[in-house]
PDB file of C-alpha atoms in Angstrom:
ATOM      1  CA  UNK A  30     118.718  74.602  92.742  1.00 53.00           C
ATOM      2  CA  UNK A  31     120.779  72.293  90.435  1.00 66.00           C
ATOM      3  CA  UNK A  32     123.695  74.033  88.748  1.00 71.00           C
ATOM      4  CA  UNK A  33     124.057  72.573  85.250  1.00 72.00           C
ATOM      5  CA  UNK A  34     127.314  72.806  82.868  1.00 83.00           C
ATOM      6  CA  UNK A  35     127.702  74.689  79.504  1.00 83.00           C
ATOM      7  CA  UNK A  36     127.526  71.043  77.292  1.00 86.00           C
ATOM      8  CA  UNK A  37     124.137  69.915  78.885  1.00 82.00           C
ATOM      9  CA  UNK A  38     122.616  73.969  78.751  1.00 75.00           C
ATOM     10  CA  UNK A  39     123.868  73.522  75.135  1.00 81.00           C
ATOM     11  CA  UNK A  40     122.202  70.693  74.301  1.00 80.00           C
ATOM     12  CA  UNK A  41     118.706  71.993  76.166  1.00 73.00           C
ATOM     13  CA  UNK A  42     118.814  75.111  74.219  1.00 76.00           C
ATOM     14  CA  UNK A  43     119.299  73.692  70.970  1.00 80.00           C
ATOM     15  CA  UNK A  44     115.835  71.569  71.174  1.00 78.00           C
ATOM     16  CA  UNK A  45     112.783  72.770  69.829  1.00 76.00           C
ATOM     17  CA  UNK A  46     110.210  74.585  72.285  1.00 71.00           C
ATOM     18  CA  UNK A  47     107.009  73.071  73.395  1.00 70.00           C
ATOM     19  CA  UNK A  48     103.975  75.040  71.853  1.00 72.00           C
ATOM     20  CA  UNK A  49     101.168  72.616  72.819  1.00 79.00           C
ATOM     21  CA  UNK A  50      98.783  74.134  75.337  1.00 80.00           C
ATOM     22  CA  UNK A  51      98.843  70.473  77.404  1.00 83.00           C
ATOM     23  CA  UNK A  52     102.714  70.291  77.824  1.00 81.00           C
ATOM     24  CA  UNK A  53     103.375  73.894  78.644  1.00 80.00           C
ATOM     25  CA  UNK A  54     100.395  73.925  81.496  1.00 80.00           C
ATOM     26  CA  UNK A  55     102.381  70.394  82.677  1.00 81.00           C
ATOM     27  CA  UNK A  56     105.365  72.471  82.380  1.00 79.00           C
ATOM     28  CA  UNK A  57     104.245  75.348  84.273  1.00 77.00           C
ATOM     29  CA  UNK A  58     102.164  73.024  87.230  1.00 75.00           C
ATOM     30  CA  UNK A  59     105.894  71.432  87.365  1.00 74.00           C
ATOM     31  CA  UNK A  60     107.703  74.661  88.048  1.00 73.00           C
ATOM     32  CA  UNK A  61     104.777  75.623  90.741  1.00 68.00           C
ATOM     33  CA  UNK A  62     105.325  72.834  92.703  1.00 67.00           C
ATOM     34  CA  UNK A  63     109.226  73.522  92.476  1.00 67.00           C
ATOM     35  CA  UNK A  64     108.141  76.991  93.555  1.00 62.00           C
ATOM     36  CA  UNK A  65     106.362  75.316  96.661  1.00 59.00           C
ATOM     37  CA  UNK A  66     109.189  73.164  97.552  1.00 57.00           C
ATOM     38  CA  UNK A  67     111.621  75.984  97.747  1.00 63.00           C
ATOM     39  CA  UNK A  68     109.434  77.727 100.283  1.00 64.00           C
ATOM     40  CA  UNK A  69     110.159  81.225 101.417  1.00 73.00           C
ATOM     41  CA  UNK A  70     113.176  83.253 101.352  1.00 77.00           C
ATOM     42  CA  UNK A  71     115.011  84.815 104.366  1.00 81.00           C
ATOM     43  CA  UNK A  72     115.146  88.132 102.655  1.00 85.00           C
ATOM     44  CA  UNK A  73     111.138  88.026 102.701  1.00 87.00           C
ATOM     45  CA  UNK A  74     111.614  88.209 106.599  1.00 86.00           C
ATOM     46  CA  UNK A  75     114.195  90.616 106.496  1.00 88.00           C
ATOM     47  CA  UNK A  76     111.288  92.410 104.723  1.00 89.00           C
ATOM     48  CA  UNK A  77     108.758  92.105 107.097  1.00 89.00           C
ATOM     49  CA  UNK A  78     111.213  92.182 110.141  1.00 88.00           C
ATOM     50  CA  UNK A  79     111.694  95.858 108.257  1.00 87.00           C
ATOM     51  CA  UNK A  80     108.114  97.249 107.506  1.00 88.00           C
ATOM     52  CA  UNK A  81     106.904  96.097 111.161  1.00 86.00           C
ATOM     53  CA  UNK A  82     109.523  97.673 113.300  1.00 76.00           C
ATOM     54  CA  UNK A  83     112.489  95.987 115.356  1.00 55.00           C
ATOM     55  CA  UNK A  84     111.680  93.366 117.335  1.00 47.00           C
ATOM     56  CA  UNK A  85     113.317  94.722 120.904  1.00 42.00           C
ATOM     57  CA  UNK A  86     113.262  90.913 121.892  1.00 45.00           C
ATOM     58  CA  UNK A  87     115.408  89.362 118.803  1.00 46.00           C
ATOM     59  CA  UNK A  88     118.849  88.590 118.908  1.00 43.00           C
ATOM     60  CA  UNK A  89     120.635  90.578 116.476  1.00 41.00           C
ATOM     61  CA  UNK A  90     121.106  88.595 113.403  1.00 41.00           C
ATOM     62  CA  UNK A  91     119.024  85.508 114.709  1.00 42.00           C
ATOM     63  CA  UNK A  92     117.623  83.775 112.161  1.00 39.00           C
ATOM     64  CA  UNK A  93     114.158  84.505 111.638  1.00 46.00           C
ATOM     65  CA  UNK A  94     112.441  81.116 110.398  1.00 46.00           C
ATOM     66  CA  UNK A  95     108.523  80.560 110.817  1.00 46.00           C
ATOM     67  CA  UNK A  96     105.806  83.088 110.950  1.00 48.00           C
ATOM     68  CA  UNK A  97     105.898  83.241 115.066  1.00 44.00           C
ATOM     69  CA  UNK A  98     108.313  85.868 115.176  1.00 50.00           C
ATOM     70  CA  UNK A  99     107.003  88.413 112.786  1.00 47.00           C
ATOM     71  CA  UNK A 100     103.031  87.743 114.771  1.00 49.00           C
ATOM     72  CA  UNK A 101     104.896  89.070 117.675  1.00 49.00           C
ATOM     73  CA  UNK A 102     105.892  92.771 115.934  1.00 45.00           C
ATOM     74  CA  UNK A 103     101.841  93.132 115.294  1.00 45.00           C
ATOM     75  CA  UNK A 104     102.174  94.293 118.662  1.00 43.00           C
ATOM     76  CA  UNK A 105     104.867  96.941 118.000  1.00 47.00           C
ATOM     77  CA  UNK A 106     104.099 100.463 118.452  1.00 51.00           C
ATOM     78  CA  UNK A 107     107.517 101.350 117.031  1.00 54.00           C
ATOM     79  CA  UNK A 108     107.651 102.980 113.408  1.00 55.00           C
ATOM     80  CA  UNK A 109     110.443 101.495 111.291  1.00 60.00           C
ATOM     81  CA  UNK A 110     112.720 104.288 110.193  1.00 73.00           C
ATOM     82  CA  UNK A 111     113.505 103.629 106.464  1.00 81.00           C
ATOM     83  CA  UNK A 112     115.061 105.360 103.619  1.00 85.00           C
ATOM     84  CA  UNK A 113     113.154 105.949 100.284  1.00 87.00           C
ATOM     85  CA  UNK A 114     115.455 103.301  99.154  1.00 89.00           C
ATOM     86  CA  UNK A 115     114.735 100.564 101.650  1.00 90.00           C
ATOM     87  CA  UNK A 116     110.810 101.283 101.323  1.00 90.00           C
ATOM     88  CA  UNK A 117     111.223 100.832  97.519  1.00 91.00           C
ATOM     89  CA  UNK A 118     112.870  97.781  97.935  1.00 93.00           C
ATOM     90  CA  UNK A 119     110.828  96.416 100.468  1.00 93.00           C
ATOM     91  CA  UNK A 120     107.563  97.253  97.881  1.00 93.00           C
ATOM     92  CA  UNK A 121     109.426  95.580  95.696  1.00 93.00           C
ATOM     93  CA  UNK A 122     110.034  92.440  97.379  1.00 93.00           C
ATOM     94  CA  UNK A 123     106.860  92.382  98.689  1.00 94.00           C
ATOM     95  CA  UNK A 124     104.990  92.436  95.005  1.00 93.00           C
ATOM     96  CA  UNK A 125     107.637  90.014  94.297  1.00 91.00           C
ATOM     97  CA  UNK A 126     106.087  87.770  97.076  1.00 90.00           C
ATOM     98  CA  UNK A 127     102.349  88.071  96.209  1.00 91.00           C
ATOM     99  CA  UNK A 128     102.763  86.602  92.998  1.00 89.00           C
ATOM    100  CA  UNK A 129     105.128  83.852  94.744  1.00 86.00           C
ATOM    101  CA  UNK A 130     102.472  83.251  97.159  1.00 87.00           C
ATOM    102  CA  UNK A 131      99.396  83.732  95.104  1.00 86.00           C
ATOM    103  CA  UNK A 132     100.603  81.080  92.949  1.00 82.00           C
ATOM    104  CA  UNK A 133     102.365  78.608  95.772  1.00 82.00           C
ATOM    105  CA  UNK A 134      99.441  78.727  98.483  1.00 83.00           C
ATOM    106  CA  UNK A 135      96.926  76.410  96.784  1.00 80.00           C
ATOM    107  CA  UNK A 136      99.103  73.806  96.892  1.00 76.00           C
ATOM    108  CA  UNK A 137     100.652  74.078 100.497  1.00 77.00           C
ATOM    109  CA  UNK A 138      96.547  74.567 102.097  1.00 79.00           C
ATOM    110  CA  UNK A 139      93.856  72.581 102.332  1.00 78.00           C
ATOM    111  CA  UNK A 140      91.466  75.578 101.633  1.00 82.00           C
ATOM    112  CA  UNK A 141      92.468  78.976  99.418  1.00 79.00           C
ATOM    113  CA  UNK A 142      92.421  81.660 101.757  1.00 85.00           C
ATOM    114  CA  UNK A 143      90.741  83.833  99.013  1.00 86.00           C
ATOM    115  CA  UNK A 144      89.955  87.065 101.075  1.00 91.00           C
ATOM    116  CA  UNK A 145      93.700  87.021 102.000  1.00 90.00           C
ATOM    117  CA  UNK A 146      94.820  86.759  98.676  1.00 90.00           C
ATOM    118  CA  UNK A 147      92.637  89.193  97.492  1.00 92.00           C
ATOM    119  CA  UNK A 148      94.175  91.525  99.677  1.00 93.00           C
ATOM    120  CA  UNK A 149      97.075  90.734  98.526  1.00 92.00           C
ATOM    121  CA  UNK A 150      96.018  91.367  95.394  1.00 93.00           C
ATOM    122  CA  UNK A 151      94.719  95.343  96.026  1.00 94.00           C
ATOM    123  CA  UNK A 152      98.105  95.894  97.881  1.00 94.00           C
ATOM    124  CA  UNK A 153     100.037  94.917  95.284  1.00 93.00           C
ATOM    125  CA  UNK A 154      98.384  97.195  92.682  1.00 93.00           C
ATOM    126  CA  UNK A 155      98.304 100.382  94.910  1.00 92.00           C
ATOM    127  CA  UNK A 156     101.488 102.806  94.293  1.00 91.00           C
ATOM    128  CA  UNK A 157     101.876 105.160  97.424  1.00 89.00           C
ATOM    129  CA  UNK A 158     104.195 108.190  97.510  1.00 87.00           C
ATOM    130  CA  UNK A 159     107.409 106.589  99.105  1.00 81.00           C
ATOM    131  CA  UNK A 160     108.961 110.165  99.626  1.00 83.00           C
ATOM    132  CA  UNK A 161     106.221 110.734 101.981  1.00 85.00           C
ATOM    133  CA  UNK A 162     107.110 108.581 105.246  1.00 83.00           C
ATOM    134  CA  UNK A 163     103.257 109.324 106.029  1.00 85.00           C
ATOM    135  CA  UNK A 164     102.038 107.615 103.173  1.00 87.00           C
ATOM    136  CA  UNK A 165     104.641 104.668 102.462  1.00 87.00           C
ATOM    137  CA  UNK A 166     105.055 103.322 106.280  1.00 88.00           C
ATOM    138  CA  UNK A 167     101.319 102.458 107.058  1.00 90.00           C
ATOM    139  CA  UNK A 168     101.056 100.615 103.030  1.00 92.00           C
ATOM    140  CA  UNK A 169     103.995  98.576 104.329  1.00 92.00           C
ATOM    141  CA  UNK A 170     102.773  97.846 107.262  1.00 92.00           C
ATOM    142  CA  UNK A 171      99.188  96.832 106.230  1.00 93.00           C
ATOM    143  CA  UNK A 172     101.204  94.508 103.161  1.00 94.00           C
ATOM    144  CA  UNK A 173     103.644  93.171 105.716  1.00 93.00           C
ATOM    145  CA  UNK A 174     100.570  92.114 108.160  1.00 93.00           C
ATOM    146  CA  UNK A 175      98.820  90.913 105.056  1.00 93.00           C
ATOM    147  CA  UNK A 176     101.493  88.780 103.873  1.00 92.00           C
ATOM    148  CA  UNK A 177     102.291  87.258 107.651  1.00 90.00           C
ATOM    149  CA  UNK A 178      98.431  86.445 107.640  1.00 90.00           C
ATOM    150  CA  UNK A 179      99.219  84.065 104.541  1.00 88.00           C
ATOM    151  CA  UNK A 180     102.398  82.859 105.680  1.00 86.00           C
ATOM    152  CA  UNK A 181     100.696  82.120 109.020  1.00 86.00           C
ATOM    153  CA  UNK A 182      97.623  80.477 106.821  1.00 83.00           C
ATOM    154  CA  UNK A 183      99.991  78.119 105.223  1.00 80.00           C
ATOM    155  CA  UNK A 184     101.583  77.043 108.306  1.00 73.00           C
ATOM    156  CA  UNK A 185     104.794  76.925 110.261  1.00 57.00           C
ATOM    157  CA  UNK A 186     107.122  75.034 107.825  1.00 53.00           C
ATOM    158  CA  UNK A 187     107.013  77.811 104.910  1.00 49.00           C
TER     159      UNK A 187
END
């Protein structure tokens, strides 16, 4: 990210907005690629590390990079124990994810794993009960699988 000072955010601000169609879709395939350079967050695994269960063989606060880890906790037969609150945030953070990745994985593949992103797609839209541990841990559990089964389709460096 590149931190920029009041005089040059001045300055940007005061110019007049694009409205051509051709430079706002430049400006918009510029900020995907951005998006693809940044890669995924840490708190994405947190996430998944979450929905899936503890991992019995992770070091406690071990940094969780690459998709390897999470595969393992597919595994698990151990139910996470979450709050209403952490299940809403971990929705959340998931929807916040399939748009991320939705937009990001056509340019880090060399085929669009549409089925998988389709998925990701229904998951997204469907609202369970999260006061009803019944209901709310096997939707984050079939989204958290769903979203490892991109990550792993992009590849180990995400």
């Amino acid at each position: 990210m590149v931190a920029v000072d009041q005089i040059t955010a001045a300055v940007l601000l005061s110019q007049p907005a694009a409205s051509e169609v051709g430079t706002i879709q430049q400006y918009l395939s510029c900020l995907r690629r951005s998006l693809v350079a940044e890669g995924i967050s840490d708190d994405l695994y947190d996430a998944l590390d979450k929905a899936l269960g503890e991992d019995p063989d992770a070091a406690p606060g071990a940094l969780r990079r690459g998709v390897w880890p999470v595969l393992r906790r597919r595994r698990s037969d151990r139910a996470p124990s979450l709050t209403v609150e952490e299940a809403t945030r971990i929705c959340d953070r998931f929807r916040r994810a399939t748009t991320q990745l939705v937009q990001v994985v056509p340019y880090r593949v060399s085929w669009t794993p549409t089925e998988k992103l389709h998925l990701l797609r229904v998951l997204r839209g469907q609202r369970p009960n999260l006061r009803d541990p019944v209901e709310y841990v096997p939707y984050l559990r079939r989204y958290a699988l769903a979203i490892v089964d991109v990550l792993d389709a992009m590849g180990d460096d995400t």
